[in-house]
Amino acid sequence: MLPFTREAFLAVFAAYNDAVWPAQIAAYLLAIAAVGLILRPSSGGGRSIAAILALMWAWTGLAYHVAFFAAINRPAFAFGALFVVQAALLVWYGVVNDRLRFGFDGSPAAWIGAAFVLYATLVYPLLSMATGHVWPALPMFGITPCPVTIFTFGMLLMTTARVPRVVLAIPFLWSLIGGSAAVLLSVQADWLLLASGVAAIVLLMLRDRGMSAPRPAGA
């Protein structure tokens, strides 16, 4: 049994979206930049994409979970901490050690990753509106947990080198926790979240067989 109602849950989104506007626009601009770096790889592109993902996770952990969601759900403080840890992992492996190499190689994993990115950025908010969510009581891309998680899986599926397993752990955990909203709170857009974690883990494990971890640039 959840300690809050669906109405209270949606009210948090409404207050949050009003308070952080126009962060929603900034999130989409960052997503466009990240996808552009995948389509046109560069020497520092992987670090830039990892930094963008880290910013989304840190923002969501602190601004959404801690500052707003915790008002109706005390475990949100722990959720926020997990999101900040995930941001730190992305910085450590992707920015500092340059171990996340992004690029679209046309593999099945990459195509599914592109579909996840499209879902998180466009389909998720449209489906939410079609199923009864009205602005501003709407989980928006880039600044709320579930779209950020789906987007992250999508981007990690569009990598060209082995992804450190620890980078996948917290997104996978959130796919189960956050995906429960599909059942408990009738958030239909979160049904894909439940499946995205399992799908991404399986696809990456199959793809990464025989791959070695990339060495940092200049090593």
Short mmCIF file of C-alpha atoms in Angstrom, two decimals:
data_model
loop_
_atom_site.label_atom_id
_atom_site.label_comp_id
_atom_site.label_asym_id
_atom_site.label_seq_id
_atom_site.Cartn_x
_atom_site.Cartn_y
_atom_site.Cartn_z
CA MET A 1 0.00 0.00 0.00
CA LEU A 2 1.42 3.37 -1.02
CA PRO A 3 1.55 6.19 1.59
CA PHE A 4 -0.02 8.64 -0.87
CA THR A 5 -2.89 8.79 -3.33
CA ARG A 6 -2.74 9.09 -7.11
CA GLU A 7 -4.09 12.63 -6.78
CA ALA A 8 -1.28 13.61 -4.40
CA PHE A 9 1.26 11.99 -6.74
CA LEU A 10 0.02 14.06 -9.68
CA ALA A 11 -0.10 17.20 -7.55
CA VAL A 12 3.63 16.82 -6.91
CA PHE A 13 4.27 16.83 -10.66
CA ALA A 14 2.15 19.94 -11.05
CA ALA A 15 3.99 21.86 -8.32
CA TYR A 16 7.36 20.61 -9.57
CA ASN A 17 6.80 21.55 -13.21
CA ASP A 18 5.63 25.02 -12.23
CA ALA A 19 8.62 25.54 -9.95
CA VAL A 20 11.38 24.41 -12.34
CA TRP A 21 10.11 25.86 -15.62
CA PRO A 22 11.86 26.21 -18.14
CA ALA A 23 14.11 23.31 -17.11
CA GLN A 24 11.88 21.11 -19.30
CA ILE A 25 13.07 22.94 -22.40
CA ALA A 26 16.70 22.71 -21.31
CA ALA A 27 16.30 18.94 -20.90
CA TYR A 28 15.12 18.58 -24.50
CA LEU A 29 17.99 20.72 -25.76
CA LEU A 30 20.43 18.48 -23.89
CA ALA A 31 18.78 15.38 -25.38
CA ILE A 32 19.11 16.81 -28.88
CA ALA A 33 22.79 17.50 -28.20
CA ALA A 34 23.34 13.96 -26.91
CA VAL A 35 21.67 12.34 -29.92
CA GLY A 36 23.65 14.62 -32.22
CA LEU A 37 26.89 13.45 -30.59
CA ILE A 38 25.88 9.84 -31.25
CA LEU A 39 25.12 10.51 -34.90
CA ARG A 40 28.33 12.51 -35.33
CA PRO A 41 30.87 10.89 -32.98
CA SER A 42 33.82 12.96 -31.82
CA SER A 43 36.82 12.42 -29.56
CA GLY A 44 35.10 14.03 -26.58
CA GLY A 45 31.56 12.99 -27.45
CA GLY A 46 31.36 10.12 -25.00
CA ARG A 47 32.40 12.33 -22.12
CA SER A 48 29.84 14.96 -23.12
CA ILE A 49 26.99 12.43 -23.36
CA ALA A 50 27.93 10.92 -19.99
CA ALA A 51 27.94 14.41 -18.48
CA ILE A 52 24.47 15.11 -19.89
CA LEU A 53 23.12 11.85 -18.45
CA ALA A 54 24.79 12.56 -15.11
CA LEU A 55 23.20 16.02 -14.98
CA MET A 56 19.74 14.53 -15.61
CA TRP A 57 20.19 11.96 -12.85
CA ALA A 58 21.58 14.46 -10.33
CA TRP A 59 18.87 17.02 -11.09
CA THR A 60 16.11 14.44 -10.81
CA GLY A 61 17.50 13.06 -7.58
CA LEU A 62 17.81 16.42 -5.85
CA ALA A 63 15.17 18.63 -7.47
CA TYR A 64 12.41 16.04 -7.91
CA HIS A 65 12.93 13.30 -5.32
CA VAL A 66 14.38 15.29 -2.43
CA ALA A 67 12.81 18.71 -2.92
CA PHE A 68 9.31 17.63 -3.98
CA PHE A 69 8.48 13.90 -3.89
CA ALA A 70 9.81 13.45 -0.34
CA ALA A 71 6.99 15.70 0.91
CA ILE A 72 4.52 12.85 0.34
CA ASN A 73 6.86 9.84 0.35
CA ARG A 74 9.73 9.67 2.86
CA PRO A 75 11.65 6.95 0.94
CA ALA A 76 12.16 9.58 -1.77
CA PHE A 77 15.18 10.78 0.22
CA ALA A 78 16.76 7.37 -0.39
CA PHE A 79 15.66 7.46 -4.03
CA GLY A 80 17.30 10.85 -4.40
CA ALA A 81 20.53 9.50 -2.95
CA LEU A 82 20.48 6.61 -5.43
CA PHE A 83 20.02 9.03 -8.32
CA VAL A 84 22.96 11.13 -7.14
CA VAL A 85 25.09 7.98 -6.86
CA GLN A 86 24.13 7.09 -10.43
CA ALA A 87 25.17 10.58 -11.54
CA ALA A 88 28.53 10.07 -9.82
CA LEU A 89 29.00 6.70 -11.54
CA LEU A 90 28.31 8.26 -14.93
CA VAL A 91 30.83 11.00 -14.19
CA TRP A 92 33.44 8.52 -12.97
CA TYR A 93 33.16 5.96 -15.76
CA GLY A 94 32.01 8.20 -18.59
CA VAL A 95 33.67 11.57 -17.97
CA VAL A 96 36.76 10.92 -15.85
CA ASN A 97 37.74 7.50 -17.22
CA ASP A 98 36.18 7.81 -20.71
CA ARG A 99 34.80 4.26 -20.64
CA LEU A 100 31.44 4.96 -22.27
CA ARG A 101 31.82 5.06 -26.04
CA PHE A 102 28.67 6.05 -27.89
CA GLY A 103 27.78 5.54 -31.53
CA PHE A 104 25.02 4.10 -33.69
CA ASP A 105 26.33 0.88 -35.24
CA GLY A 106 23.05 -0.42 -36.70
CA SER A 107 22.91 -3.44 -34.40
CA PRO A 108 19.60 -4.69 -32.94
CA ALA A 109 20.65 -3.26 -29.57
CA ALA A 110 21.27 0.15 -31.13
CA TRP A 111 17.90 0.18 -32.90
CA ILE A 112 16.09 -0.74 -29.70
CA GLY A 113 18.09 1.94 -27.91
CA ALA A 114 16.95 4.50 -30.48
CA ALA A 115 13.36 3.36 -29.91
CA PHE A 116 13.79 3.85 -26.15
CA VAL A 117 15.13 7.37 -26.73
CA LEU A 118 12.18 8.18 -28.99
CA TYR A 119 9.77 6.77 -26.42
CA ALA A 120 11.29 8.71 -23.51
CA THR A 121 11.42 12.04 -25.33
CA LEU A 122 8.22 12.02 -27.40
CA VAL A 123 5.95 9.02 -26.87
CA TYR A 124 6.06 9.07 -23.05
CA PRO A 125 4.65 12.61 -22.61
CA LEU A 126 2.16 12.19 -25.46
CA LEU A 127 0.93 8.86 -24.05
CA SER A 128 0.69 10.41 -20.60
CA MET A 129 -1.51 13.20 -21.96
CA ALA A 130 -3.59 10.73 -23.95
CA THR A 131 -4.26 8.70 -20.81
CA GLY A 132 -5.46 11.57 -18.66
CA HIS A 133 -2.45 13.54 -17.45
CA VAL A 134 -2.96 17.27 -17.94
CA TRP A 135 -0.20 19.86 -17.83
CA PRO A 136 1.39 20.63 -15.44
CA ALA A 137 0.55 17.34 -13.65
CA LEU A 138 2.72 15.48 -16.13
CA PRO A 139 6.01 13.56 -15.70
CA MET A 140 8.27 15.42 -18.11
CA PHE A 141 11.31 14.15 -19.96
CA GLY A 142 14.76 14.78 -18.56
CA ILE A 143 13.68 15.98 -15.12
CA THR A 144 11.55 13.12 -13.77
CA PRO A 145 12.74 9.62 -12.90
CA CYS A 146 11.00 7.28 -15.32
CA PRO A 147 11.67 9.10 -18.62
CA VAL A 148 15.27 9.71 -17.50
CA THR A 149 15.73 5.99 -16.84
CA ILE A 150 14.29 4.91 -20.19
CA PHE A 151 16.40 7.54 -21.97
CA THR A 152 19.52 6.30 -20.17
CA PHE A 153 18.89 2.70 -21.21
CA GLY A 154 18.38 3.91 -24.76
CA MET A 155 21.66 5.80 -24.81
CA LEU A 156 23.60 2.93 -23.22
CA LEU A 157 22.23 0.55 -25.85
CA MET A 158 23.81 2.87 -28.42
CA THR A 159 27.33 2.28 -27.18
CA THR A 160 30.12 0.64 -29.14
CA ALA A 161 32.13 -0.80 -26.24
CA ARG A 162 31.37 -2.80 -23.15
CA VAL A 163 29.34 -0.88 -20.57
CA PRO A 164 30.56 -1.26 -16.96
CA ARG A 165 27.92 -3.34 -15.21
CA VAL A 166 27.81 -1.07 -12.18
CA VAL A 167 26.51 1.73 -14.41
CA LEU A 168 23.44 -0.40 -15.16
CA ALA A 169 22.59 -1.41 -11.59
CA ILE A 170 20.68 1.65 -10.37
CA PRO A 171 18.74 2.22 -13.62
CA PHE A 172 17.70 -1.44 -13.51
CA LEU A 173 16.61 -1.10 -9.88
CA TRP A 174 14.59 2.00 -10.72
CA SER A 175 12.95 0.25 -13.67
CA LEU A 176 11.41 -2.07 -11.08
CA ILE A 177 10.61 0.55 -8.44
CA GLY A 178 9.38 3.25 -10.78
CA GLY A 179 7.73 0.78 -13.09
CA SER A 180 5.47 -0.28 -10.26
CA ALA A 181 3.60 2.98 -10.89
CA ALA A 182 2.22 1.37 -14.01
CA VAL A 183 0.32 -1.01 -11.76
CA LEU A 184 -0.16 0.83 -8.47
CA LEU A 185 -0.93 4.29 -9.86
CA SER A 186 -2.30 3.43 -13.31
CA VAL A 187 0.50 5.31 -15.10
CA GLN A 188 0.24 3.54 -18.45
CA ALA A 189 3.31 5.25 -19.89
CA ASP A 190 5.45 3.41 -17.31
CA TRP A 191 4.67 -0.05 -18.66
CA LEU A 192 7.72 0.18 -20.94
CA LEU A 193 9.87 1.14 -17.95
CA LEU A 194 9.16 -2.24 -16.38
CA ALA A 195 10.38 -4.00 -19.52
CA SER A 196 13.21 -1.62 -20.42
CA GLY A 197 15.55 -2.69 -17.63
CA VAL A 198 15.36 -6.40 -18.41
CA ALA A 199 15.55 -5.77 -22.15
CA ALA A 200 18.58 -3.50 -21.86
CA ILE A 201 20.49 -5.82 -19.53
CA VAL A 202 19.89 -8.87 -21.73
CA LEU A 203 20.72 -7.04 -24.96
CA LEU A 204 23.92 -5.55 -23.56
CA MET A 205 25.08 -8.85 -22.07
CA LEU A 206 24.54 -10.60 -25.39
CA ARG A 207 26.20 -7.82 -27.33
CA ASP A 208 29.15 -7.43 -24.97
CA ARG A 209 30.23 -11.07 -25.03
CA GLY A 210 33.87 -11.10 -26.00
CA MET A 211 34.18 -7.34 -25.80
CA SER A 212 36.83 -5.83 -23.57
CA ALA A 213 36.36 -2.63 -21.63
CA PRO A 214 37.64 0.40 -23.54
CA ARG A 215 40.82 2.03 -22.40
CA PRO A 216 40.76 5.70 -21.47
CA ALA A 217 41.82 8.01 -24.27
CA GLY A 218 45.56 8.38 -24.33
CA ALA A 219 46.19 5.21 -22.28
#
